Amino acid sequence: MARSGPRRLLVVVLTALGLVCAGLGAGAGRATAASAFPDTVVPAPVSETADGTTFTLPSGATVTSDDADTGGYLAGILRASTGYALPLTVGAGTPGTIALSLSGAPASVGPEGYRLTVGGAGVLIQAQQAAGLFHGVQTLLQLLPGKVMSPTVQPGPWTLAGGTILDYPRFGYRGAMLDLARHFFTVAQVERYIDELALYKINYLHLHLSDDQGWRIAINSWPNLAAYGGSTEVGGGAGGYWTQADYSAVVAYAASRFMTVVPEIDMPGHTNAALASYAQLNCDGTAPGLYTGTNVGFSSLCVSLPLTYTFVDQVLGELAALTPGPYLHIGGDEAGSTSASDYTTFVGKVEQLVTAHGKSVMGWHDIANAGTPPAGALAQFWDTTTSAPNLAAAAANGTKVVMSPANHAYLDMKYNHRTKLGQTWAGLVDVNTAYAWDPGDYLTGVTGSEVAGVEGPLWTETIVTSADIDYMAFPRLPALAELGWSPWSTHDQTAFDARLGAQGPRWKAMGVNYYHSTQIAWPAGS
């Protein structure tokens, strides 16, 4: 991780480090002379100081944690790959060899940051909240050899460079979206993706639950949405849907990885699955057939129909009751079959319904064409331009923006013309293109505090399996994660490429089917 620049100067902090780590559990390995931190951590930390020593995890190591779940998460990964017993004590008075502490962190780390110290006696991660401990654990795991992520026992030694890392996020919203509507994915498949996202400090999971091709969440008040509307997918496959218990299980699993779920019901367009499920939702009372193609912009809810708003209210109400997170995503994009006046009417009414259910509105940036969204709303920019005047006006009036420009952030774009999966409408997006932009200074009139963060959407017209998800998300998702987490002062393509290459052995150990981009020098063992 050592690089040039004011935030990357190596300083000798052995004395201070010894004080910080004093009292860590007995049985630790002896510190020996070594080089600085390796170039292995993505996203890049805010600051790091190395002291030229190393620490090797001994077979008798122990783990203590002020947060049981995070301690158990770390111990579970380490036990599988090292074969060590690594007993965990929660709330211990005496720190273990690896100690996770909710005291002593500087105020600057905030709710998601941490301080990680590696000394002669062991490892100490300090944070103000459990999320910070969890993010610190991800950095610790990246400092260890990549085979630490293996599900089977691997040979050591398990050696770390000594020093201190201080870290916290640039943006509060660092998201990934998965489209379940074009192709359906099971709870287990989504939980697997959650585990992969968590490695890179992603904290929002946006689930696209409805579209023309399928409806993927059971709604008790409108059961045919899932039973019939969820019965197919792109290409005519069997589709599928989640029960509300399934959805709640995913929400809980995401929360265990300090990730908030944002459910999306796209409307007024992208609604053929709903219109096919209930004839009475159509202006002419006639249900269209199920749709298994990939065109967009042809469907619309009936804006003038009172039943439409009863329908939307009940769907959003059930989702709100199942969703502890603050946002309900109402879509709003590509409503080509809805007139501009109808679109404005519809979005205004639906925004009020979201607010009435105690949630904040999130939508694609098109919703700004209907006027400034309510207080607390997020608008998600997805276009390939750098100008969106209506969105800029909304941002000036308080709407925060999540940046997902398709020509940089869409994970379903092909890497190159030879890529078998994906699309090309927004261009070709290899990993350096995914990294080469600044979310905080990209869109005219939307800068600084007006930017809530970054999200990498993965649309699934061509994505069918978990291996497909892996191939399109990795290695681009970590590039977006770094844009969301790391200070802009650390942004350096060459340094990032080196650190990204270091992820290859980790992904191989985990069985991640990633794309071996020719822009990256993948090391041996990748």
Coordinates of C-alpha atoms in Angstrom, one line a residue:
M1 CA 0.0 0.0 0.0
A2 CA 3.0 2.4 0.3
R3 CA 2.9 5.1 -2.3
S4 CA 4.3 8.5 -2.9
G5 CA 2.5 11.6 -1.7
P6 CA 1.7 13.2 1.6
R7 CA -0.7 10.5 2.7
R8 CA 1.7 7.7 1.8
L9 CA 5.0 8.8 3.5
L10 CA 6.3 6.0 5.7
V11 CA 7.2 7.1 9.2
V12 CA 8.8 5.2 12.0
V13 CA 6.2 4.8 14.7
L14 CA 7.6 1.8 16.6
T15 CA 7.4 3.5 20.0
A16 CA 3.8 4.6 19.6
L17 CA 2.9 1.3 18.1
G18 CA 4.3 -0.5 21.1
L19 CA 2.1 1.6 23.4
V20 CA -1.0 1.0 21.3
C21 CA -0.5 -2.7 21.3
A22 CA 0.7 -3.1 24.9
G23 CA -1.2 -5.8 26.6
L24 CA -2.3 -7.8 23.6
G25 CA -2.6 -11.5 24.2
A26 CA 0.5 -13.7 24.9
G27 CA 1.7 -16.3 22.4
A28 CA 2.2 -13.9 19.5
G29 CA 4.9 -14.2 17.0
R30 CA 8.2 -12.2 17.3
A31 CA 8.4 -9.0 15.2
T32 CA 11.3 -8.9 12.7
A33 CA 12.6 -6.4 10.3
A34 CA 10.6 -6.1 7.1
S35 CA 9.5 -3.8 4.3
A36 CA 6.6 -1.4 4.3
F37 CA 2.9 -2.4 3.8
P38 CA 2.3 -4.3 0.7
D39 CA 0.2 -3.0 -2.2
T40 CA -2.7 -5.2 -1.5
V41 CA -5.6 -3.2 0.0
V42 CA -8.7 -2.1 -2.0
P43 CA -10.2 0.4 -1.3
A44 CA -7.1 2.4 -0.5
P45 CA -7.0 3.6 3.1
V46 CA -7.0 7.2 4.2
S47 CA -3.5 6.9 5.7
E48 CA -1.0 4.3 6.6
T49 CA 2.3 4.3 8.5
A50 CA 4.6 1.3 8.5
D51 CA 7.3 0.6 11.1
G52 CA 9.4 -2.0 9.2
T53 CA 8.4 -4.9 11.4
T54 CA 6.3 -8.0 10.8
F55 CA 3.9 -10.1 12.9
T56 CA 3.2 -13.7 12.3
L57 CA 0.0 -15.2 13.6
P58 CA 0.8 -18.2 15.9
S59 CA -1.1 -21.4 16.0
G60 CA -2.2 -20.6 19.6
A61 CA -3.6 -17.2 18.7
T62 CA -6.9 -16.0 20.2
V63 CA -9.5 -13.5 19.1
T64 CA -11.4 -11.0 21.4
S65 CA -14.1 -8.8 20.1
D66 CA -16.5 -6.2 21.5
D67 CA -18.9 -7.3 18.7
A68 CA -19.8 -11.0 18.7
D69 CA -20.9 -11.2 15.1
T70 CA -17.8 -9.5 13.7
G71 CA -15.5 -11.5 15.9
G72 CA -17.2 -14.7 14.8
Y73 CA -17.0 -13.6 11.1
L74 CA -13.3 -13.1 11.3
A75 CA -12.6 -16.2 13.4
G76 CA -14.6 -18.3 11.0
I77 CA -12.6 -17.2 7.9
L78 CA -9.3 -17.6 9.7
R79 CA -10.1 -21.1 11.2
A80 CA -11.0 -22.4 7.8
S81 CA -7.8 -21.4 6.0
T82 CA -5.2 -21.6 8.9
G83 CA -6.6 -24.6 10.7
Y84 CA -6.0 -22.8 14.0
A85 CA -8.5 -23.1 16.8
L86 CA -8.6 -19.3 17.3
P87 CA -11.0 -19.3 20.4
L88 CA -13.2 -16.2 20.5
T89 CA -14.0 -14.2 23.6
V90 CA -16.6 -11.5 23.5
G91 CA -16.1 -8.4 25.7
A92 CA -12.9 -9.7 27.2
G93 CA -11.0 -7.5 29.7
T94 CA -7.6 -8.7 28.3
P95 CA -7.1 -8.3 24.5
G96 CA -6.4 -11.4 22.5
T97 CA -3.8 -11.9 19.8
I98 CA -6.3 -10.2 17.4
A99 CA -8.5 -7.7 19.3
L100 CA -11.5 -5.9 18.0
S101 CA -12.3 -3.0 20.2
L102 CA -15.2 -0.5 20.3
S103 CA -13.1 1.9 22.4
G104 CA -10.0 4.1 21.7
A105 CA -10.7 4.9 18.1
P106 CA -10.2 8.6 17.1
A107 CA -13.3 10.7 16.5
S108 CA -12.2 11.2 12.9
V109 CA -13.1 7.6 11.9
G110 CA -16.8 8.2 12.3
P111 CA -19.4 5.4 12.3
E112 CA -17.8 3.3 9.6
G113 CA -14.1 3.9 10.0
Y114 CA -11.4 2.2 12.0
R115 CA -7.8 2.2 13.2
L116 CA -5.8 -1.0 12.5
T117 CA -2.5 -1.5 14.4
V118 CA -0.2 -4.4 13.8
G119 CA 2.6 -4.7 16.4
G120 CA 4.9 -7.2 17.9
A121 CA 2.2 -8.6 20.2
G122 CA -0.6 -8.9 17.7
V123 CA -3.3 -7.0 15.9
L124 CA -5.7 -4.3 17.3
I125 CA -8.7 -2.9 15.4
Q126 CA -10.5 0.0 17.0
A127 CA -13.7 1.6 15.9
Q128 CA -16.6 3.6 17.2
Q129 CA -19.2 1.3 15.9
A130 CA -19.4 -2.4 14.8
A131 CA -19.5 -1.4 11.1
G132 CA -16.1 0.1 11.6
L133 CA -14.7 -3.1 13.1
F134 CA -16.2 -5.1 10.2
H135 CA -14.5 -2.8 7.6
G136 CA -11.3 -3.0 9.5
V137 CA -11.5 -6.8 9.4
Q138 CA -11.7 -6.6 5.6
T139 CA -8.4 -4.6 5.5
L140 CA -6.8 -7.1 7.9
L141 CA -7.7 -10.0 5.7
Q142 CA -6.3 -8.2 2.6
L143 CA -3.0 -7.7 4.5
L144 CA -2.6 -11.4 4.9
P145 CA -1.7 -13.8 2.1
G146 CA -4.5 -14.3 -0.4
K147 CA -4.9 -17.9 0.5
V148 CA -6.4 -16.8 3.8
M149 CA -9.7 -16.7 2.0
S150 CA -9.6 -20.4 1.2
P151 CA -12.4 -22.6 2.6
T152 CA -9.8 -25.4 3.2
V153 CA -6.6 -25.4 5.4
Q154 CA -3.6 -23.9 3.7
P155 CA 0.1 -23.8 4.8
G156 CA 1.4 -20.7 6.5
P157 CA 3.1 -18.6 7.6
W158 CA 0.5 -16.0 8.2
T159 CA 2.6 -12.9 8.3
L160 CA 1.6 -9.2 8.4
A161 CA 3.6 -6.0 8.0
G162 CA 3.7 -3.9 11.2
G163 CA 2.3 -0.4 11.4
T164 CA -0.9 1.6 11.6
I165 CA -3.8 2.3 9.2
L166 CA -6.4 5.0 9.8
D167 CA -9.4 4.7 7.5
Y168 CA -12.9 6.0 6.9
P169 CA -15.1 6.5 3.9
R170 CA -15.4 9.4 1.5
F171 CA -19.1 8.8 0.8
G172 CA -21.8 7.4 3.0
Y173 CA -23.5 5.5 0.1
R174 CA -21.4 2.8 -1.6
G175 CA -23.8 0.5 -3.4
A176 CA -24.2 -2.4 -5.8
M177 CA -27.4 -3.2 -7.6
L178 CA -28.5 -6.7 -8.8
D179 CA -31.4 -7.1 -11.3
L180 CA -33.5 -10.1 -10.3
A181 CA -36.2 -9.3 -12.8
R182 CA -34.5 -10.1 -16.2
H183 CA -33.1 -13.3 -14.7
F184 CA -34.1 -14.7 -11.3
F185 CA -31.6 -15.4 -8.6
T186 CA -32.1 -17.4 -5.4
V187 CA -31.6 -16.3 -1.9
A188 CA -28.4 -18.4 -1.7
Q189 CA -27.0 -16.7 -4.9
V190 CA -27.7 -13.2 -3.6
E191 CA -26.2 -14.0 -0.2
R192 CA -23.0 -15.2 -2.0
Y193 CA -22.9 -11.9 -3.8
I194 CA -23.4 -10.1 -0.5
D195 CA -20.3 -11.8 0.9
E196 CA -18.3 -10.8 -2.1
L197 CA -19.5 -7.2 -1.9
A198 CA -18.7 -6.9 1.8
L199 CA -15.0 -7.6 1.1
Y200 CA -14.8 -4.1 -0.5
K201 CA -16.8 -2.1 2.1
I202 CA -20.0 -1.9 0.1
N203 CA -22.8 -0.8 2.4
Y204 CA -26.0 -0.7 0.2
L205 CA -27.5 -3.5 -1.8
H206 CA -30.1 -2.3 -4.3
L207 CA -32.4 -5.1 -5.5
H208 CA -34.3 -4.5 -8.8
L209 CA -37.4 -6.6 -8.0
S210 CA -39.7 -5.9 -10.8
D211 CA -39.6 -5.2 -14.5
D212 CA -41.3 -6.1 -17.8
Q213 CA -39.8 -9.6 -17.7
G214 CA -40.6 -10.6 -14.1
W215 CA -42.0 -9.8 -10.6
R216 CA -39.8 -11.2 -7.9
I217 CA -41.3 -10.5 -4.5
A218 CA -44.6 -11.9 -3.1
I219 CA -47.2 -9.2 -2.4
N220 CA -50.0 -10.6 -0.2
S221 CA -52.5 -8.1 -1.4
W222 CA -51.8 -8.8 -5.0
P223 CA -50.7 -12.5 -5.1
N224 CA -50.8 -12.9 -8.9
L225 CA -47.8 -10.5 -9.2
A226 CA -45.4 -13.2 -8.1
A227 CA -47.4 -16.3 -9.0
Y228 CA -48.0 -15.3 -12.6
G229 CA -45.8 -12.2 -13.2
G230 CA -42.8 -14.1 -11.7
S231 CA -43.3 -17.2 -13.9
T232 CA -40.8 -16.3 -16.6
E233 CA -37.7 -14.3 -17.5
V234 CA -35.6 -13.2 -20.4
G235 CA -35.4 -16.0 -22.9
G236 CA -38.5 -17.8 -21.6
G237 CA -37.0 -19.6 -18.6
A238 CA -39.0 -20.6 -15.5
G239 CA -38.3 -17.4 -13.6
G240 CA -39.2 -17.5 -9.9
Y241 CA -39.9 -15.2 -7.0
W242 CA -39.0 -14.7 -3.3
T243 CA -41.5 -15.2 -0.6
Q244 CA -41.6 -12.4 2.0
A245 CA -39.7 -14.7 4.3
D246 CA -37.0 -15.1 1.6
Y247 CA -36.8 -11.3 1.2
S248 CA -36.5 -10.8 5.0
A249 CA -33.7 -13.5 5.1
V250 CA -31.7 -11.5 2.5
V251 CA -32.3 -8.3 4.4
A252 CA -31.0 -9.9 7.6
Y253 CA -28.0 -11.5 5.9
A254 CA -27.1 -8.2 4.4
A255 CA -27.4 -6.5 7.8
S256 CA -25.0 -9.1 9.2
R257 CA -22.5 -7.7 6.7
F258 CA -23.4 -4.1 7.6
M259 CA -25.2 -3.7 4.3
T260 CA -28.6 -2.0 3.9
V261 CA -31.1 -3.3 1.3
V262 CA -32.9 -0.9 -1.0
P263 CA -35.8 -2.6 -2.8
E264 CA -36.9 -1.3 -6.2
I265 CA -40.3 -1.5 -7.8
D266 CA -39.8 0.2 -11.1
M267 CA -42.7 2.3 -12.4
P268 CA -44.6 3.7 -14.2
G269 CA -42.7 2.0 -17.1
H270 CA -41.0 -1.4 -16.9
T271 CA -44.3 -2.8 -15.6
N272 CA -45.4 -5.4 -18.1
A273 CA -45.1 -8.2 -15.6
A274 CA -47.6 -6.4 -13.3
L275 CA -49.9 -5.4 -16.2
A276 CA -49.9 -9.1 -17.4
S277 CA -50.8 -10.3 -13.9
Y278 CA -53.9 -8.0 -13.4
A279 CA -56.0 -6.9 -16.4
Q280 CA -57.7 -4.3 -14.2
L281 CA -54.4 -2.3 -13.9
N282 CA -54.5 -1.6 -17.7
C283 CA -56.3 1.4 -19.0
D284 CA -58.3 -0.7 -21.5
G285 CA -58.9 -3.6 -19.0
T286 CA -57.0 -6.0 -21.2
A287 CA -53.9 -7.8 -19.9
P288 CA -50.9 -8.0 -22.2
G289 CA -49.0 -11.3 -22.5
L290 CA -45.9 -12.1 -20.4
Y291 CA -42.7 -10.7 -22.0
T292 CA -39.4 -12.4 -22.3
G293 CA -37.5 -10.1 -24.6
T294 CA -35.1 -7.2 -23.7
N295 CA -36.8 -4.1 -25.2
V296 CA -37.6 -1.2 -22.9
G297 CA -40.0 1.8 -22.9
F298 CA -43.2 0.0 -24.1
S299 CA -45.1 -0.5 -20.9
S300 CA -46.8 1.9 -18.5
L301 CA -49.1 1.8 -15.5
C302 CA -52.4 3.6 -16.1
V303 CA -51.8 7.0 -14.6
S304 CA -55.5 8.2 -14.8
L305 CA -56.8 5.0 -13.0
P306 CA -57.5 5.4 -9.3
L307 CA -56.8 1.7 -8.8
T308 CA -53.2 2.3 -9.9
Y309 CA -52.5 4.2 -6.7
T310 CA -54.3 1.7 -4.5
F311 CA -52.0 -0.9 -6.1
V312 CA -48.9 1.1 -5.7
D313 CA -49.8 2.0 -2.1
Q314 CA -50.3 -1.6 -1.1
V315 CA -47.2 -2.8 -2.8
L316 CA -45.1 -0.1 -1.2
G317 CA -46.7 -0.6 2.2
E318 CA -45.9 -4.3 2.3
L319 CA -42.3 -3.6 1.2
A320 CA -41.9 -0.8 3.7
A321 CA -43.0 -3.1 6.5
L322 CA -40.3 -5.7 5.5
T323 CA -37.5 -3.2 4.9
P324 CA -35.7 -1.6 7.9
G325 CA -33.6 0.6 5.7
P326 CA -34.6 4.1 4.9
Y327 CA -35.2 3.9 1.1
L328 CA -37.8 2.6 -1.3
H329 CA -36.6 2.8 -4.9
I330 CA -39.5 3.7 -7.3
G331 CA -37.5 3.4 -10.5
G332 CA -38.9 6.0 -12.9
D333 CA -36.6 5.5 -15.8
E334 CA -37.3 4.8 -19.5
A335 CA -41.0 5.6 -19.2
G336 CA -41.3 6.1 -22.9
S337 CA -45.0 5.1 -23.1
T338 CA -46.0 7.7 -20.4
S339 CA -46.6 11.3 -21.5
A340 CA -44.5 14.0 -19.7
S341 CA -47.6 15.3 -17.9
D342 CA -48.7 11.9 -16.8
Y343 CA -45.2 11.1 -15.7
T344 CA -45.1 14.2 -13.5
T345 CA -48.5 13.4 -12.0
F346 CA -47.6 9.8 -11.3
V347 CA -44.2 10.4 -9.8
G348 CA -45.6 13.2 -7.5
K349 CA -48.3 10.9 -6.2
V350 CA -46.0 7.9 -5.7
E351 CA -43.4 10.1 -3.8
Q352 CA -46.2 11.0 -1.4
L353 CA -47.0 7.4 -0.9
V354 CA -43.4 6.5 -0.1
T355 CA -43.3 9.3 2.4
A356 CA -46.6 8.2 4.0
H357 CA -45.1 4.8 4.7
G358 CA -42.2 6.3 6.6
K359 CA -39.6 5.9 3.9
S360 CA -37.4 8.2 1.8
V361 CA -37.7 8.2 -1.9
M362 CA -35.0 6.8 -4.1
G363 CA -35.4 6.8 -7.9
W364 CA -33.4 7.0 -11.1
H365 CA -32.5 10.5 -12.0
D366 CA -35.4 10.8 -14.4
I367 CA -37.7 11.5 -11.3
A368 CA -36.1 15.0 -11.2
N369 CA -38.0 15.7 -14.5
A370 CA -41.1 15.7 -12.3
G371 CA -39.8 18.4 -10.0
T372 CA -37.6 18.4 -6.9
P373 CA -38.2 15.1 -5.0
P374 CA -39.2 15.3 -1.3
A375 CA -36.7 16.0 1.4
G376 CA -34.3 13.2 2.1
A377 CA -34.7 11.7 -1.4
L378 CA -31.9 10.2 -3.5
A379 CA -31.8 10.4 -7.3
Q380 CA -29.6 7.9 -9.0
F381 CA -27.8 9.2 -12.1
W382 CA -27.4 6.6 -14.8
D383 CA -26.9 8.4 -18.2
T384 CA -23.7 8.6 -20.3
T385 CA -23.6 12.4 -20.4
T386 CA -22.0 14.8 -17.9
S387 CA -25.0 17.1 -17.9
A388 CA -28.5 16.7 -16.5
P389 CA -30.0 20.2 -15.8
N390 CA -33.2 19.0 -14.0
L391 CA -31.1 16.8 -11.7
A392 CA -28.7 19.6 -11.0
A393 CA -31.6 21.9 -10.1
A394 CA -33.0 19.2 -7.8
A395 CA -29.5 18.8 -6.2
A396 CA -29.4 22.6 -5.7
N397 CA -32.7 22.2 -3.8
G398 CA -31.4 19.5 -1.5
T399 CA -31.7 16.2 -3.4
K400 CA -28.6 14.0 -3.0
V401 CA -27.3 12.1 -6.0
V402 CA -26.0 8.6 -6.2
M403 CA -23.6 8.4 -9.2
S404 CA -24.0 5.4 -11.6
P405 CA -23.0 6.7 -15.0
A406 CA -23.5 3.8 -17.3
N407 CA -20.3 4.3 -19.3
H408 CA -18.3 3.9 -16.1
A409 CA -20.4 2.2 -13.5
Y410 CA -22.7 -0.3 -15.3
L411 CA -21.3 -3.8 -14.6
D412 CA -23.3 -5.3 -17.4
M413 CA -21.3 -3.5 -20.1
K414 CA -18.9 -5.6 -22.1
Y415 CA -15.2 -5.3 -21.2
N416 CA -14.3 -5.5 -24.9
H417 CA -16.0 -6.7 -28.2
R418 CA -14.9 -10.3 -27.4
T419 CA -16.8 -10.4 -24.1
K420 CA -19.5 -13.1 -24.4
L421 CA -21.7 -11.6 -21.8
G422 CA -23.1 -8.1 -21.5
Q423 CA -24.2 -5.2 -23.6
T424 CA -22.5 -2.3 -25.4
W425 CA -25.1 0.5 -25.6
A426 CA -23.1 2.6 -23.0
G427 CA -19.7 1.7 -24.5
L428 CA -17.0 -0.8 -23.5
V429 CA -16.0 -0.6 -19.9
D430 CA -12.8 -2.3 -18.9
V431 CA -11.5 -1.9 -15.3
N432 CA -9.5 1.3 -16.0
T433 CA -12.6 3.0 -17.5
A434 CA -14.5 1.9 -14.4
Y435 CA -11.9 3.6 -12.2
A436 CA -11.1 6.7 -14.3
W437 CA -13.7 9.3 -13.1
D438 CA -14.5 11.3 -9.9
P439 CA -18.0 10.9 -8.5
G440 CA -17.6 14.1 -6.6
D441 CA -16.8 16.1 -9.7
Y442 CA -18.4 14.4 -12.7
L443 CA -21.8 15.8 -13.4
T444 CA -22.2 19.5 -14.1
G445 CA -23.8 21.3 -11.2
V446 CA -23.6 18.2 -8.9
T447 CA -20.5 18.3 -6.8
G448 CA -19.2 18.0 -3.3
S449 CA -21.8 17.4 -0.6
E450 CA -24.6 17.0 -3.2
V451 CA -23.1 13.6 -4.1
A452 CA -24.3 10.9 -1.7
G453 CA -22.1 8.2 -3.2
V454 CA -21.6 5.6 -5.9
E455 CA -23.4 2.5 -7.1
G456 CA -22.5 -0.3 -9.6
P457 CA -25.7 -1.7 -11.2
L458 CA -25.6 -5.2 -12.7
W459 CA -28.5 -5.6 -15.2
T460 CA -29.1 -9.2 -16.1
E461 CA -30.4 -9.5 -19.6
T462 CA -27.4 -11.8 -20.3
I463 CA -26.5 -12.8 -16.8
V464 CA -27.9 -16.3 -15.8
T465 CA -25.5 -17.9 -13.2
S466 CA -23.5 -16.9 -10.2
A467 CA -20.4 -17.4 -12.3
D468 CA -21.8 -14.8 -14.7
I469 CA -22.3 -12.3 -11.8
D470 CA -18.7 -12.9 -10.7
Y471 CA -17.4 -12.4 -14.3
M472 CA -19.1 -9.1 -14.8
A473 CA -18.6 -7.6 -11.3
F474 CA -15.0 -8.5 -10.8
P475 CA -12.6 -6.8 -11.2
R476 CA -14.8 -3.7 -11.9
L477 CA -16.8 -3.6 -8.6
P478 CA -13.7 -3.1 -6.5
A479 CA -12.8 -0.1 -8.7
L480 CA -16.2 1.5 -8.0
A481 CA -15.8 0.6 -4.3
E482 CA -12.6 2.5 -4.1
L483 CA -14.2 5.5 -5.8
G484 CA -16.8 5.4 -3.0
W485 CA -14.6 4.8 -0.1
S486 CA -11.1 6.3 -0.6
P487 CA -10.2 10.0 -0.5
W488 CA -9.6 11.4 -4.0
S489 CA -6.1 12.3 -3.0
T490 CA -5.2 8.6 -3.2
H491 CA -6.6 8.2 -6.7
D492 CA -3.8 6.8 -8.9
Q493 CA -4.4 4.3 -11.8
T494 CA -1.0 2.7 -11.6
A495 CA -1.1 2.2 -7.9
F496 CA -4.7 0.9 -8.1
D497 CA -3.9 -1.6 -10.8
A498 CA -1.2 -3.1 -8.6
R499 CA -3.5 -3.3 -5.6
L500 CA -6.2 -4.8 -7.7
G501 CA -3.9 -7.4 -9.1
A502 CA -3.2 -8.5 -5.5
Q503 CA -6.9 -9.5 -5.3
G504 CA -6.4 -12.3 -7.9
P505 CA -5.1 -14.9 -5.5
R506 CA -7.8 -14.1 -3.0
W507 CA -10.5 -14.6 -5.7
K508 CA -8.9 -17.8 -6.9
A509 CA -8.9 -19.1 -3.3
M510 CA -12.6 -18.2 -3.0
G511 CA -13.6 -19.6 -6.3
V512 CA -14.7 -16.3 -7.8
N513 CA -15.0 -16.5 -11.6
Y514 CA -13.5 -13.1 -12.3
Y515 CA -12.4 -11.6 -15.6
H516 CA -8.7 -11.6 -16.1
S517 CA -8.5 -8.1 -17.6
T518 CA -5.4 -7.6 -19.7
Q519 CA -5.1 -4.1 -18.1
I520 CA -4.0 -5.8 -14.9
A521 CA -0.7 -7.6 -14.2
W522 CA -2.2 -10.6 -12.3
P523 CA 0.4 -12.2 -10.0
A524 CA 1.3 -15.9 -9.8
G525 CA -1.4 -17.8 -8.0
S526 CA -4.2 -15.8 -9.6

